[in-house]
Amino acid sequence: MKVGEGTSHSGFLRWAGPVLAGAGALIVAIVLFSPADARGPIGWWLASEALSFRHVLPLVGLGAALALLPWRAGLVGFGAFAFGIVSGGYGIDALIAAVVQIPGGAEYQTLTRLVSPLAFLAAGVALASPARVRPYLAPVGALAAGAAFASFVRLSYPIFGDPGVVEAGIAFGLWVIATSALSLRAFRQPWFAIAGPIVGSWFIGIALLDGGAALLG
């Protein structure tokens, strides 16, 4: 009885990621292939903003970092990301109020361009960190990446004029993280431990180049 329960539990965990990915991909496909006048603000935000590789790729990388962790540490990292994405919008509001005097000015544009580099840096550090310290650094990176993604959602949703974009953004970010982490964990291979730091170093390089260009521009 216990053996059967353990097998069932293991099978559920193995296929939870792919099933979640398929369900989410179906919803995204429906939105993308629906008539343009039927998308609504959330659909347009998803198609034109959320699916950009600049915003999705760091989340996939962070999910990969969480997949390399033990289950308990991975859950802590996911919780840190969830906290960051839920609370990050309030932080960006305070930051805008403190440093941006004229909406649409140079400071505001610089702030928006730094969101993606911060997400790449957070995911890169989580992936590139040594295995011994990754359980400690990955949750910190997850918190920063969640706050960065929340900032992107908060900065982009006024363009579409629908507060529902915020809820959709939170759901989308959590879906990408959970899907990538569960799928990679289910089909984890020994070479993942080598590929993770390599990809992480690329992410850090992208963050430095993109962030430097944003600051100099």
PDB file of C-alpha atoms in Angstrom:
ATOM      1  CA  MET A   1       0.000   0.000   0.000  1.00  0.00           C
ATOM      2  CA  LYS A   2       2.704   2.407   0.965  1.00  0.00           C
ATOM      3  CA  VAL A   3       4.799   1.425  -2.030  1.00  0.00           C
ATOM      4  CA  GLY A   4       1.879   2.091  -4.360  1.00  0.00           C
ATOM      5  CA  GLU A   5       1.223   5.462  -2.755  1.00  0.00           C
ATOM      6  CA  GLY A   6       4.884   6.408  -3.148  1.00  0.00           C
ATOM      7  CA  THR A   7       4.862   5.388  -6.800  1.00  0.00           C
ATOM      8  CA  SER A   8       1.693   7.382  -7.443  1.00  0.00           C
ATOM      9  CA  HIS A   9       3.154  10.417  -5.688  1.00  0.00           C
ATOM     10  CA  SER A  10       6.367  10.153  -7.701  1.00  0.00           C
ATOM     11  CA  GLY A  11       4.441   9.830 -10.957  1.00  0.00           C
ATOM     12  CA  PHE A  12       2.352  12.904 -10.139  1.00  0.00           C
ATOM     13  CA  LEU A  13       5.454  14.985  -9.458  1.00  0.00           C
ATOM     14  CA  ARG A  14       7.109  13.743 -12.637  1.00  0.00           C
ATOM     15  CA  TRP A  15       4.238  14.755 -14.887  1.00  0.00           C
ATOM     16  CA  ALA A  16       3.002  17.838 -13.024  1.00  0.00           C
ATOM     17  CA  GLY A  17       5.426  20.105 -14.886  1.00  0.00           C
ATOM     18  CA  PRO A  18       4.640  18.906 -18.432  1.00  0.00           C
ATOM     19  CA  VAL A  19       0.891  18.923 -17.730  1.00  0.00           C
ATOM     20  CA  LEU A  20       1.108  22.433 -16.309  1.00  0.00           C
ATOM     21  CA  ALA A  21       3.190  23.515 -19.309  1.00  0.00           C
ATOM     22  CA  GLY A  22       0.690  22.051 -21.756  1.00  0.00           C
ATOM     23  CA  ALA A  23      -2.296  23.675 -20.074  1.00  0.00           C
ATOM     24  CA  GLY A  24      -0.616  27.071 -19.968  1.00  0.00           C
ATOM     25  CA  ALA A  25       0.635  26.768 -23.540  1.00  0.00           C
ATOM     26  CA  LEU A  26      -2.914  26.013 -24.684  1.00  0.00           C
ATOM     27  CA  ILE A  27      -4.209  29.178 -23.024  1.00  0.00           C
ATOM     28  CA  VAL A  28      -1.390  31.231 -24.548  1.00  0.00           C
ATOM     29  CA  ALA A  29      -2.079  29.753 -27.991  1.00  0.00           C
ATOM     30  CA  ILE A  30      -5.778  30.597 -27.708  1.00  0.00           C
ATOM     31  CA  VAL A  31      -4.874  34.189 -26.874  1.00  0.00           C
ATOM     32  CA  LEU A  32      -2.279  34.522 -29.652  1.00  0.00           C
ATOM     33  CA  PHE A  33      -4.476  33.008 -32.366  1.00  0.00           C
ATOM     34  CA  SER A  34      -7.669  34.754 -31.354  1.00  0.00           C
ATOM     35  CA  PRO A  35      -8.907  37.695 -33.465  1.00  0.00           C
ATOM     36  CA  ALA A  36      -7.114  40.900 -32.595  1.00  0.00           C
ATOM     37  CA  ASP A  37     -10.317  42.683 -31.590  1.00  0.00           C
ATOM     38  CA  ALA A  38     -11.217  39.864 -29.182  1.00  0.00           C
ATOM     39  CA  ARG A  39      -7.988  39.767 -27.175  1.00  0.00           C
ATOM     40  CA  GLY A  40      -8.731  42.519 -24.715  1.00  0.00           C
ATOM     41  CA  PRO A  41      -6.063  44.400 -22.711  1.00  0.00           C
ATOM     42  CA  ILE A  42      -4.763  41.293 -20.939  1.00  0.00           C
ATOM     43  CA  GLY A  43      -4.403  39.405 -24.199  1.00  0.00           C
ATOM     44  CA  TRP A  44      -2.559  42.283 -25.822  1.00  0.00           C
ATOM     45  CA  TRP A  45      -0.262  42.606 -22.801  1.00  0.00           C
ATOM     46  CA  LEU A  46       0.511  38.902 -22.933  1.00  0.00           C
ATOM     47  CA  ALA A  47       1.192  38.920 -26.673  1.00  0.00           C
ATOM     48  CA  SER A  48       3.192  42.142 -26.874  1.00  0.00           C
ATOM     49  CA  GLU A  49       4.986  42.322 -23.517  1.00  0.00           C
ATOM     50  CA  ALA A  50       4.953  39.204 -21.348  1.00  0.00           C
ATOM     51  CA  LEU A  51       6.149  36.709 -23.957  1.00  0.00           C
ATOM     52  CA  SER A  52       9.287  38.689 -24.758  1.00  0.00           C
ATOM     53  CA  PHE A  53      12.416  36.575 -24.252  1.00  0.00           C
ATOM     54  CA  ARG A  54      13.817  39.420 -22.113  1.00  0.00           C
ATOM     55  CA  HIS A  55      11.180  38.643 -19.513  1.00  0.00           C
ATOM     56  CA  VAL A  56      10.564  34.917 -19.995  1.00  0.00           C
ATOM     57  CA  LEU A  57      14.171  33.696 -20.269  1.00  0.00           C
ATOM     58  CA  PRO A  58      15.273  34.851 -16.788  1.00  0.00           C
ATOM     59  CA  LEU A  59      12.251  33.120 -15.274  1.00  0.00           C
ATOM     60  CA  VAL A  60      13.061  29.884 -17.077  1.00  0.00           C
ATOM     61  CA  GLY A  61      16.671  30.171 -15.885  1.00  0.00           C
ATOM     62  CA  LEU A  62      15.539  30.726 -12.320  1.00  0.00           C
ATOM     63  CA  GLY A  63      13.228  27.734 -12.590  1.00  0.00           C
ATOM     64  CA  ALA A  64      16.226  25.688 -13.730  1.00  0.00           C
ATOM     65  CA  ALA A  65      18.180  26.856 -10.687  1.00  0.00           C
ATOM     66  CA  LEU A  66      15.342  25.781  -8.390  1.00  0.00           C
ATOM     67  CA  ALA A  67      15.226  22.415 -10.168  1.00  0.00           C
ATOM     68  CA  LEU A  68      18.862  21.829  -9.182  1.00  0.00           C
ATOM     69  CA  LEU A  69      18.057  22.281  -5.490  1.00  0.00           C
ATOM     70  CA  PRO A  70      16.771  19.717  -3.001  1.00  0.00           C
ATOM     71  CA  TRP A  71      12.978  19.729  -2.745  1.00  0.00           C
ATOM     72  CA  ARG A  72      12.823  21.738   0.470  1.00  0.00           C
ATOM     73  CA  ALA A  73      15.240  24.400  -0.736  1.00  0.00           C
ATOM     74  CA  GLY A  74      13.403  24.528  -4.069  1.00  0.00           C
ATOM     75  CA  LEU A  75      10.112  25.193  -2.302  1.00  0.00           C
ATOM     76  CA  VAL A  76      11.764  27.956  -0.252  1.00  0.00           C
ATOM     77  CA  GLY A  77      13.034  29.486  -3.488  1.00  0.00           C
ATOM     78  CA  PHE A  78       9.599  29.302  -5.093  1.00  0.00           C
ATOM     79  CA  GLY A  79       8.085  30.916  -2.001  1.00  0.00           C
ATOM     80  CA  ALA A  80      10.683  33.686  -2.190  1.00  0.00           C
ATOM     81  CA  PHE A  81       9.805  34.309  -5.838  1.00  0.00           C
ATOM     82  CA  ALA A  82       6.089  34.355  -5.023  1.00  0.00           C
ATOM     83  CA  PHE A  83       6.700  36.872  -2.237  1.00  0.00           C
ATOM     84  CA  GLY A  84       8.829  39.005  -4.551  1.00  0.00           C
ATOM     85  CA  ILE A  85       6.313  39.031  -7.385  1.00  0.00           C
ATOM     86  CA  VAL A  86       3.358  39.783  -5.111  1.00  0.00           C
ATOM     87  CA  SER A  87       5.063  42.529  -3.096  1.00  0.00           C
ATOM     88  CA  GLY A  88       7.367  43.948  -5.762  1.00  0.00           C
ATOM     89  CA  GLY A  89       4.699  46.168  -7.265  1.00  0.00           C
ATOM     90  CA  TYR A  90       4.434  48.150  -4.039  1.00  0.00           C
ATOM     91  CA  GLY A  91       8.190  48.598  -3.943  1.00  0.00           C
ATOM     92  CA  ILE A  92       8.360  49.942  -7.487  1.00  0.00           C
ATOM     93  CA  ASP A  93       5.592  52.406  -6.700  1.00  0.00           C
ATOM     94  CA  ALA A  94       7.643  53.758  -3.804  1.00  0.00           C
ATOM     95  CA  LEU A  95      10.775  53.861  -5.965  1.00  0.00           C
ATOM     96  CA  ILE A  96       9.017  55.760  -8.736  1.00  0.00           C
ATOM     97  CA  ALA A  97       7.658  58.259  -6.227  1.00  0.00           C
ATOM     98  CA  ALA A  98      11.126  58.760  -4.749  1.00  0.00           C
ATOM     99  CA  VAL A  99      13.312  59.113  -7.849  1.00  0.00           C
ATOM    100  CA  VAL A 100      11.046  60.023 -10.751  1.00  0.00           C
ATOM    101  CA  GLN A 101       9.927  63.620 -10.805  1.00  0.00           C
ATOM    102  CA  ILE A 102       8.422  63.720 -14.308  1.00  0.00           C
ATOM    103  CA  PRO A 103       6.701  60.535 -15.568  1.00  0.00           C
ATOM    104  CA  GLY A 104       8.125  59.618 -18.929  1.00  0.00           C
ATOM    105  CA  GLY A 105      11.394  61.408 -18.212  1.00  0.00           C
ATOM    106  CA  ALA A 106      14.928  60.042 -18.528  1.00  0.00           C
ATOM    107  CA  GLU A 107      14.947  58.549 -15.022  1.00  0.00           C
ATOM    108  CA  TYR A 108      11.735  56.654 -15.718  1.00  0.00           C
ATOM    109  CA  GLN A 109      13.074  55.242 -18.988  1.00  0.00           C
ATOM    110  CA  THR A 110      16.306  54.145 -17.308  1.00  0.00           C
ATOM    111  CA  LEU A 111      14.321  52.464 -14.561  1.00  0.00           C
ATOM    112  CA  THR A 112      12.260  50.463 -17.046  1.00  0.00           C
ATOM    113  CA  ARG A 113      15.379  49.369 -18.960  1.00  0.00           C
ATOM    114  CA  LEU A 114      17.048  48.090 -15.771  1.00  0.00           C
ATOM    115  CA  VAL A 115      14.260  45.640 -14.918  1.00  0.00           C
ATOM    116  CA  SER A 116      15.343  42.977 -17.408  1.00  0.00           C
ATOM    117  CA  PRO A 117      19.078  43.138 -16.506  1.00  0.00           C
ATOM    118  CA  LEU A 118      18.195  42.734 -12.826  1.00  0.00           C
ATOM    119  CA  ALA A 119      16.143  39.626 -13.611  1.00  0.00           C
ATOM    120  CA  PHE A 120      18.965  38.154 -15.718  1.00  0.00           C
ATOM    121  CA  LEU A 121      21.484  38.908 -12.961  1.00  0.00           C
ATOM    122  CA  ALA A 122      19.333  37.294 -10.264  1.00  0.00           C
ATOM    123  CA  ALA A 123      18.769  34.157 -12.327  1.00  0.00           C
ATOM    124  CA  GLY A 124      22.425  34.061 -13.376  1.00  0.00           C
ATOM    125  CA  VAL A 125      23.711  34.219  -9.813  1.00  0.00           C
ATOM    126  CA  ALA A 126      21.292  31.472  -8.762  1.00  0.00           C
ATOM    127  CA  LEU A 127      22.449  29.215 -11.607  1.00  0.00           C
ATOM    128  CA  ALA A 128      26.168  29.978 -11.493  1.00  0.00           C
ATOM    129  CA  SER A 129      26.606  29.672  -7.723  1.00  0.00           C
ATOM    130  CA  PRO A 130      28.405  26.549  -6.442  1.00  0.00           C
ATOM    131  CA  ALA A 131      26.185  23.673  -5.384  1.00  0.00           C
ATOM    132  CA  ARG A 132      27.107  24.115  -1.715  1.00  0.00           C
ATOM    133  CA  VAL A 133      25.844  27.705  -1.533  1.00  0.00           C
ATOM    134  CA  ARG A 134      23.089  27.544  -4.159  1.00  0.00           C
ATOM    135  CA  PRO A 135      20.418  26.613  -1.554  1.00  0.00           C
ATOM    136  CA  TYR A 136      21.177  29.952   0.123  1.00  0.00           C
ATOM    137  CA  LEU A 137      21.740  32.171  -2.927  1.00  0.00           C
ATOM    138  CA  ALA A 138      18.955  30.810  -5.125  1.00  0.00           C
ATOM    139  CA  PRO A 139      16.112  32.011  -2.816  1.00  0.00           C
ATOM    140  CA  VAL A 140      17.716  35.458  -2.704  1.00  0.00           C
ATOM    141  CA  GLY A 141      17.925  35.460  -6.493  1.00  0.00           C
ATOM    142  CA  ALA A 142      14.317  34.256  -6.677  1.00  0.00           C
ATOM    143  CA  LEU A 143      13.184  37.112  -4.448  1.00  0.00           C
ATOM    144  CA  ALA A 144      15.028  39.653  -6.632  1.00  0.00           C
ATOM    145  CA  ALA A 145      13.724  38.099  -9.856  1.00  0.00           C
ATOM    146  CA  GLY A 146      10.172  38.130  -8.522  1.00  0.00           C
ATOM    147  CA  ALA A 147      10.475  41.797  -7.582  1.00  0.00           C
ATOM    148  CA  ALA A 148      11.959  42.580 -11.005  1.00  0.00           C
ATOM    149  CA  PHE A 149       9.125  40.814 -12.830  1.00  0.00           C
ATOM    150  CA  ALA A 150       6.558  42.559 -10.637  1.00  0.00           C
ATOM    151  CA  SER A 151       8.221  45.860 -11.528  1.00  0.00           C
ATOM    152  CA  PHE A 152       7.924  45.038 -15.227  1.00  0.00           C
ATOM    153  CA  VAL A 153       4.226  44.243 -14.789  1.00  0.00           C
ATOM    154  CA  ARG A 154       3.628  47.403 -12.759  1.00  0.00           C
ATOM    155  CA  LEU A 155       5.447  49.600 -15.276  1.00  0.00           C
ATOM    156  CA  SER A 156       3.727  48.102 -18.309  1.00  0.00           C
ATOM    157  CA  TYR A 157       0.115  47.668 -17.251  1.00  0.00           C
ATOM    158  CA  PRO A 158      -0.922  51.391 -17.351  1.00  0.00           C
ATOM    159  CA  ILE A 159      -0.287  51.295 -21.117  1.00  0.00           C
ATOM    160  CA  PHE A 160      -3.138  48.796 -21.463  1.00  0.00           C
ATOM    161  CA  GLY A 161      -5.466  50.518 -19.010  1.00  0.00           C
ATOM    162  CA  ASP A 162      -6.633  47.398 -17.199  1.00  0.00           C
ATOM    163  CA  PRO A 163      -5.653  46.589 -13.582  1.00  0.00           C
ATOM    164  CA  GLY A 164      -6.413  42.947 -14.390  1.00  0.00           C
ATOM    165  CA  VAL A 165      -3.055  42.858 -16.142  1.00  0.00           C
ATOM    166  CA  VAL A 166      -1.416  42.825 -12.705  1.00  0.00           C
ATOM    167  CA  GLU A 167      -3.222  39.644 -11.633  1.00  0.00           C
ATOM    168  CA  ALA A 168      -2.533  38.082 -15.026  1.00  0.00           C
ATOM    169  CA  GLY A 169       1.143  39.010 -14.696  1.00  0.00           C
ATOM    170  CA  ILE A 170       1.438  37.395 -11.282  1.00  0.00           C
ATOM    171  CA  ALA A 171      -0.213  34.205 -12.571  1.00  0.00           C
ATOM    172  CA  PHE A 172       1.994  34.188 -15.672  1.00  0.00           C
ATOM    173  CA  GLY A 173       5.226  34.605 -13.686  1.00  0.00           C
ATOM    174  CA  LEU A 174       4.309  31.868 -11.228  1.00  0.00           C
ATOM    175  CA  TRP A 175       3.333  29.577 -14.105  1.00  0.00           C
ATOM    176  CA  VAL A 176       6.657  30.005 -15.916  1.00  0.00           C
ATOM    177  CA  ILE A 177       8.688  29.377 -12.753  1.00  0.00           C
ATOM    178  CA  ALA A 178       6.657  26.360 -11.636  1.00  0.00           C
ATOM    179  CA  THR A 179       6.542  24.823 -15.109  1.00  0.00           C
ATOM    180  CA  SER A 180      10.269  25.141 -15.792  1.00  0.00           C
ATOM    181  CA  ALA A 181      11.294  23.973 -12.310  1.00  0.00           C
ATOM    182  CA  LEU A 182       8.996  20.939 -12.225  1.00  0.00           C
ATOM    183  CA  SER A 183       9.706  19.896 -15.820  1.00  0.00           C
ATOM    184  CA  LEU A 184      13.488  20.131 -15.495  1.00  0.00           C
ATOM    185  CA  ARG A 185      13.403  18.355 -12.139  1.00  0.00           C
ATOM    186  CA  ALA A 186      11.297  15.534 -13.578  1.00  0.00           C
ATOM    187  CA  PHE A 187      13.743  14.901 -16.417  1.00  0.00           C
ATOM    188  CA  ARG A 188      16.921  15.928 -14.650  1.00  0.00           C
ATOM    189  CA  GLN A 189      20.176  14.598 -16.075  1.00  0.00           C
ATOM    190  CA  PRO A 190      23.687  14.535 -14.522  1.00  0.00           C
ATOM    191  CA  TRP A 191      24.965  17.076 -17.054  1.00  0.00           C
ATOM    192  CA  PHE A 192      22.472  19.655 -15.758  1.00  0.00           C
ATOM    193  CA  ALA A 193      24.900  20.354 -12.901  1.00  0.00           C
ATOM    194  CA  ILE A 194      27.531  21.391 -15.466  1.00  0.00           C
ATOM    195  CA  ALA A 195      25.204  23.235 -17.829  1.00  0.00           C
ATOM    196  CA  GLY A 196      23.617  25.299 -15.042  1.00  0.00           C
ATOM    197  CA  PRO A 197      26.704  27.359 -14.138  1.00  0.00           C
ATOM    198  CA  ILE A 198      27.546  27.830 -17.818  1.00  0.00           C
ATOM    199  CA  VAL A 199      24.101  29.213 -18.601  1.00  0.00           C
ATOM    200  CA  GLY A 200      24.261  31.251 -15.406  1.00  0.00           C
ATOM    201  CA  SER A 201      27.494  32.900 -16.525  1.00  0.00           C
ATOM    202  CA  TRP A 202      25.826  33.808 -19.834  1.00  0.00           C
ATOM    203  CA  PHE A 203      22.937  35.352 -17.946  1.00  0.00           C
ATOM    204  CA  ILE A 204      25.314  37.404 -15.816  1.00  0.00           C
ATOM    205  CA  GLY A 205      27.090  38.587 -18.963  1.00  0.00           C
ATOM    206  CA  ILE A 206      23.776  39.597 -20.544  1.00  0.00           C
ATOM    207  CA  ALA A 207      22.829  41.467 -17.370  1.00  0.00           C
ATOM    208  CA  LEU A 208      26.095  43.399 -17.272  1.00  0.00           C
ATOM    209  CA  LEU A 209      26.003  44.319 -20.957  1.00  0.00           C
ATOM    210  CA  ASP A 210      22.314  45.206 -21.000  1.00  0.00           C
ATOM    211  CA  GLY A 211      22.469  47.037 -17.685  1.00  0.00           C
ATOM    212  CA  GLY A 212      25.557  48.983 -18.713  1.00  0.00           C
ATOM    213  CA  ALA A 213      23.873  50.017 -21.958  1.00  0.00           C
ATOM    214  CA  ALA A 214      20.806  51.163 -20.043  1.00  0.00           C
ATOM    215  CA  LEU A 215      22.865  53.280 -17.652  1.00  0.00           C
ATOM    216  CA  LEU A 216      25.051  54.788 -20.383  1.00  0.00           C
ATOM    217  CA  GLY A 217      22.125  55.349 -22.719  1.00  0.00           C
TER     218      GLY A 217
END
